[in-house]
Coordinates of C-alpha atoms in Angstrom, one line a residue:
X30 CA 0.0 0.0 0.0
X31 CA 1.2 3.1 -0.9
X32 CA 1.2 5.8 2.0
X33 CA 0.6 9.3 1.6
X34 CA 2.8 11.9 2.7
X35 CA 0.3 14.3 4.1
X36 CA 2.8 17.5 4.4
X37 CA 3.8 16.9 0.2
X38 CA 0.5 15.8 -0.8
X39 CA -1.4 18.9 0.6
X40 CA -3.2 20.3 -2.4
X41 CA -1.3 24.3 -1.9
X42 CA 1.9 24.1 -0.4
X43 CA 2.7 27.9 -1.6
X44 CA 6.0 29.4 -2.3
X45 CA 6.5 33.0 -2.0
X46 CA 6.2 34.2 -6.1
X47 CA 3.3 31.8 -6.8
X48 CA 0.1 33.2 -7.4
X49 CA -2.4 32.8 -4.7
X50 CA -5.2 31.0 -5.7
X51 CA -8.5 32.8 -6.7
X52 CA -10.7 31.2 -4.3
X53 CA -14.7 32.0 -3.7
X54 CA -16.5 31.9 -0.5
X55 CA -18.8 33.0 1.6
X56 CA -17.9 35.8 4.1
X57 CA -19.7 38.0 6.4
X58 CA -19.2 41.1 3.8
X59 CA -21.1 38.3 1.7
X60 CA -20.0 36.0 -1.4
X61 CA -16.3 37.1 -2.2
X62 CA -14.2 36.1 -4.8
X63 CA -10.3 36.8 -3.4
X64 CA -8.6 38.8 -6.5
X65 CA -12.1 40.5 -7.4
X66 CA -12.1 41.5 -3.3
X67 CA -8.2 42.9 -3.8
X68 CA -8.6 44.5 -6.7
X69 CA -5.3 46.5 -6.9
X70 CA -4.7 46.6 -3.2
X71 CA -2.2 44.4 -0.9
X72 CA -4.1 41.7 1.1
X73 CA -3.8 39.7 4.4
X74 CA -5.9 36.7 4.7
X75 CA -5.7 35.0 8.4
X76 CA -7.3 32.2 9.7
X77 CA -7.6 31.3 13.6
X78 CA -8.6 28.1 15.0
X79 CA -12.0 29.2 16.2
X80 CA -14.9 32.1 17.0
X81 CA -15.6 32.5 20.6
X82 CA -12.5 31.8 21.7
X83 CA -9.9 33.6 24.0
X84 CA -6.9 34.0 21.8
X85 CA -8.6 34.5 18.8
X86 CA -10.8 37.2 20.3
X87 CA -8.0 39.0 21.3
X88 CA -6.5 39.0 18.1
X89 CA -9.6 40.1 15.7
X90 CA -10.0 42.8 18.6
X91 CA -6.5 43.8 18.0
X92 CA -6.5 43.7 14.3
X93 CA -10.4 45.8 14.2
X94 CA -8.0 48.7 16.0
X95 CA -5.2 48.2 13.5
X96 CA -7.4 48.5 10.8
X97 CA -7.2 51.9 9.6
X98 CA -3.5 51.4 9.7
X99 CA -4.0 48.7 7.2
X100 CA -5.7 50.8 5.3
X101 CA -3.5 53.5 4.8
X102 CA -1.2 51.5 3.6
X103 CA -4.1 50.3 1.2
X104 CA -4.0 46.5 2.9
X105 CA -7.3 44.8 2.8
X106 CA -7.9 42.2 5.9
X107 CA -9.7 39.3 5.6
X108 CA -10.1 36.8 9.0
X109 CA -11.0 32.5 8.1
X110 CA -11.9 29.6 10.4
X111 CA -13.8 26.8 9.9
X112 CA -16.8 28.4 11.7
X113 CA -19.8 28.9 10.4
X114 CA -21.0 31.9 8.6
X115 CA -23.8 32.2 11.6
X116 CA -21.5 32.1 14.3
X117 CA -18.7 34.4 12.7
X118 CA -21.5 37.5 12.3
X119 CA -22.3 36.5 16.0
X120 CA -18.9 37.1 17.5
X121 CA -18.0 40.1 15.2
X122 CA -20.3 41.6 17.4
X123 CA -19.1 40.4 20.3
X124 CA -15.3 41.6 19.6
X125 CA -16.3 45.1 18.8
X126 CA -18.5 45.2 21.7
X127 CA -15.2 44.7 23.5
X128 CA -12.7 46.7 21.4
X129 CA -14.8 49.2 20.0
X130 CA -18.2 49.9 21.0
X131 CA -20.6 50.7 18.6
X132 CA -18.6 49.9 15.3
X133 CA -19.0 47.7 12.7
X134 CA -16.2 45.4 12.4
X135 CA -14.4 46.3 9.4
X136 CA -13.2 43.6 7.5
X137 CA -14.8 40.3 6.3
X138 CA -14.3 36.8 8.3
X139 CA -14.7 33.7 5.6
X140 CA -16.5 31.0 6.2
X141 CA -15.2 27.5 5.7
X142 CA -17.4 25.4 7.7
X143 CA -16.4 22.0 5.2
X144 CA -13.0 23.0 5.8
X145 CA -12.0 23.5 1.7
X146 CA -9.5 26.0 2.1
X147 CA -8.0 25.6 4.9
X148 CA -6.8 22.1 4.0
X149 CA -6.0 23.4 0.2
X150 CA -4.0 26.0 1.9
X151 CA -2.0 24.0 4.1
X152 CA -3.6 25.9 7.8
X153 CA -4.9 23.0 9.3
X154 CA -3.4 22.3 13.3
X155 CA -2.8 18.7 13.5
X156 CA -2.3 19.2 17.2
X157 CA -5.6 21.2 18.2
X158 CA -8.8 19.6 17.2
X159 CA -12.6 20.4 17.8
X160 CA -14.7 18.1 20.1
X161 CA -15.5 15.9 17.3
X162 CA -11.5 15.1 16.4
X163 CA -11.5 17.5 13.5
X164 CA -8.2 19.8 13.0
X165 CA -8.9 23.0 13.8
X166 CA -7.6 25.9 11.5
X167 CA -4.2 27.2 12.6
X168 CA -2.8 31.1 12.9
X169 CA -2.2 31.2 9.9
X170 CA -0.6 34.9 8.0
X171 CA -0.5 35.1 4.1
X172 CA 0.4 38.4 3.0
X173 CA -0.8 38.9 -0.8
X174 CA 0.7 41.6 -2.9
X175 CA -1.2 43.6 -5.9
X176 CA 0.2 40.9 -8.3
X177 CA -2.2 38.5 -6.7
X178 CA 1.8 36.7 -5.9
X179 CA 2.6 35.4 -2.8
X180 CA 5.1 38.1 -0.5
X181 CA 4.9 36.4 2.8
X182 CA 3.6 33.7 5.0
X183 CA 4.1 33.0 9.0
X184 CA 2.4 29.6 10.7
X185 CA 1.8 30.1 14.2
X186 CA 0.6 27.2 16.5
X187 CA -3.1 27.5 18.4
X188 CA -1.1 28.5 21.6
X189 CA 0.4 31.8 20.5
X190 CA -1.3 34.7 19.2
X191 CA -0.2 37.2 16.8
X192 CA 1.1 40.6 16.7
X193 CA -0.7 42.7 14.3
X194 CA 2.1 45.5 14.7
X195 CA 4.9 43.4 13.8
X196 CA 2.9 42.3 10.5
X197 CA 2.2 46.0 9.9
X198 CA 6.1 46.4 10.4
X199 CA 6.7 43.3 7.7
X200 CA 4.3 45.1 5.5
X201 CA 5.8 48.6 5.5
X202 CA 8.9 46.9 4.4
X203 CA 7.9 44.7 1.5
X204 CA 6.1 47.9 0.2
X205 CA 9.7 49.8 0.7
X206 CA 11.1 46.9 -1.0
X207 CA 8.9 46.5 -4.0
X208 CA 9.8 50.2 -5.5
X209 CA 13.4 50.4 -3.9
X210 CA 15.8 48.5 -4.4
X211 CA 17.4 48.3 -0.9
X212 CA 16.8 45.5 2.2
X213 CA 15.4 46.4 5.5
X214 CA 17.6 45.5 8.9
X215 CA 17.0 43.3 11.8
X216 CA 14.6 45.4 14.2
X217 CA 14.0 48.0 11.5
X218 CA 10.8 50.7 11.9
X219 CA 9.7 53.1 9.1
X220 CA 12.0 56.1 9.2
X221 CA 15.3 54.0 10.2
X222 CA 18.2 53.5 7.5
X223 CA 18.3 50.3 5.2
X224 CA 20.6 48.8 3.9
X225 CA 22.4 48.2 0.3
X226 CA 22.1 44.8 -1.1
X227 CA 25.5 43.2 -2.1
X228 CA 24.8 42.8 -5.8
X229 CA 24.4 46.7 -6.4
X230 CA 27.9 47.5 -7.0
X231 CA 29.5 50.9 -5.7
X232 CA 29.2 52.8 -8.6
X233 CA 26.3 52.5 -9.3
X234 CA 25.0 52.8 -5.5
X235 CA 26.3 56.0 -6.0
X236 CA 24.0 56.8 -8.2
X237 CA 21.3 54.8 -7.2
X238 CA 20.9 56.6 -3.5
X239 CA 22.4 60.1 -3.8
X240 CA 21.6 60.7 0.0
X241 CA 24.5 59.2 0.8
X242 CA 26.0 55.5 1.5
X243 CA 27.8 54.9 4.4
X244 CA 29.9 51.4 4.5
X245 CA 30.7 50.0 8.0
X246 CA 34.8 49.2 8.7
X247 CA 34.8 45.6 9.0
X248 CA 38.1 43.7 10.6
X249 CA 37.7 41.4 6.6
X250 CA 37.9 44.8 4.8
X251 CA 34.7 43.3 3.2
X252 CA 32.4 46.0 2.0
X253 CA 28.5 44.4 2.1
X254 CA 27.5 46.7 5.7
X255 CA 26.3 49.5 3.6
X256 CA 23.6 52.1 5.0
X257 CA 21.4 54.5 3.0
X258 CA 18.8 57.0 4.4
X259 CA 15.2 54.8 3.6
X260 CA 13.7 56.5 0.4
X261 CA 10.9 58.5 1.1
X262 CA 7.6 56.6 0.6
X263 CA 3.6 57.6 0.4
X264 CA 3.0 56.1 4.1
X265 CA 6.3 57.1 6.1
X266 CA 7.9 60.2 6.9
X267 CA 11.5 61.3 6.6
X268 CA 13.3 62.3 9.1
X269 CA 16.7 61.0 9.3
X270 CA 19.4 61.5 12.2
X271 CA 23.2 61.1 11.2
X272 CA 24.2 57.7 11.4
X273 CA 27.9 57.4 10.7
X274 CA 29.4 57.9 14.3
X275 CA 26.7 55.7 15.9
X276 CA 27.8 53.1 13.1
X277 CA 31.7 53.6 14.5
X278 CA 31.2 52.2 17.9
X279 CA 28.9 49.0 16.5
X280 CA 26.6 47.3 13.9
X281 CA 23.4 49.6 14.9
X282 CA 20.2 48.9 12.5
X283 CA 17.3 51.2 14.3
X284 CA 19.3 54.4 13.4
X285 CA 18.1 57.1 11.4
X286 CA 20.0 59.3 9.3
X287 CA 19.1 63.7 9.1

């Protein structure tokens, strides 16, 4: 007998490039069809294991206040579990009742009660079921570009929740990314300096950032710790603070250049 190999076989194990798949569901902003929903925006579809449920209420909560952040950075949200569509309109309610009275919540949570896409997507949790043995949808981040292509993806297990600022962080930089061509730091914030990929030679870094690129001494006399002020972007201001004697005294990524 031939056995499967259920992390392989899974019908969408995505890379980052593919093209997300144009799925249609039902959703409590009603019947949705994902690239007609995106349109020309960015997207971030996540699913959590389960409505009325501690962690997961904390986390739409958290993500309802964010929203306008998404937003500006014109990021559409869109929440899944294997919920039904009944009980998903029930506990928006609930979460803004707790987060923010008297709203709406602003984003659409998909239904997948027959559990479709989350097994086609790989977000099942083998490890946390419902009371009837089923796998329970896991926490799950895809972050979807205007291409309709894959930028980013983060599995978390049932037990830890998210935080929505550090995927607003991860966003701001594959925006920065996707019109510059420069690499964002360890630890780095909007407004901080970036860095100078390797392949860009100095020449034409020169001319590619004429704000300035500082290279950090390095005991190899290698040259690939190279700084620039972060371009100025539609969502990010830019105010820079001088960098280069920070730089002198150690490798410091959260500086910002005048």
């Amino acid at each position: 007998m031939q056995h499967r190999d259920t992390e392989t076989d899974r019908c969408c194990r995505m890379l980052l490039g593919d093209v997300f798949p144009n799925f249609e569901a039902d959703s409590t902003f009603g019947r949705m069809k994902l690239h007609d929903f995106l349109r020309d925006s960015w997207g971030v579809l996540f699913s959590h294991p389960g409505d009325f449920t501690p962690v997961c209420t904390t986390e739409l909560g958290r993500a309802a206040q964010l929203s306008p952040e998404f937003s500006k950075r014109n990021v559409k949200l869109m929440a899944l579990s294997v919920d039904s569509l009944q009980e998903h309109h029930d506990w928006s309610k609930l979460v803004m009742s707790l987060h923010e009275p008297g709203s709406q919540f602003p984003f659409p949570i998909i239904a997948d009660d027959r559990r479709e896409l989350v097994e086609k997507l790989g977000m099942l949790d083998p490890e946390e079921k419902d009371h009837n043995g089923m796998p329970l949808s896991a926490r799950c981040v895809f972050v979807i570009g205007p291409d309709k292509k894959l930028k980013l993806s983060i599995l978390y297990p049932a037990t830890t929740g998210r935080n929505f600022d550090e995927i607003l962080r991860v966003i701001d930089s594959l925006q920065l990314t996707a019109h510059n061509r420069v690499a964002t730091p360890v630890d780095w914030r909007p407004g901080n300096s970036v860095m100078v990929p390797p392949r860009i030679p100095e020449t034409e870094a020169a001319m590619l950032f004429p704000a300035g690129v500082y290279t950090k001494d390095l005991p190899s006399g290698k040259k690939y710790l190279r700084y620039t002020p972060q371009p100025n972007t539609h969502h990010t201001e830019s105010r820079f603070r001088n960098v280069r004697g920070v730089l002198d005294s150690g490798i410091n990524t959260s500086i910002e250049w005048p």
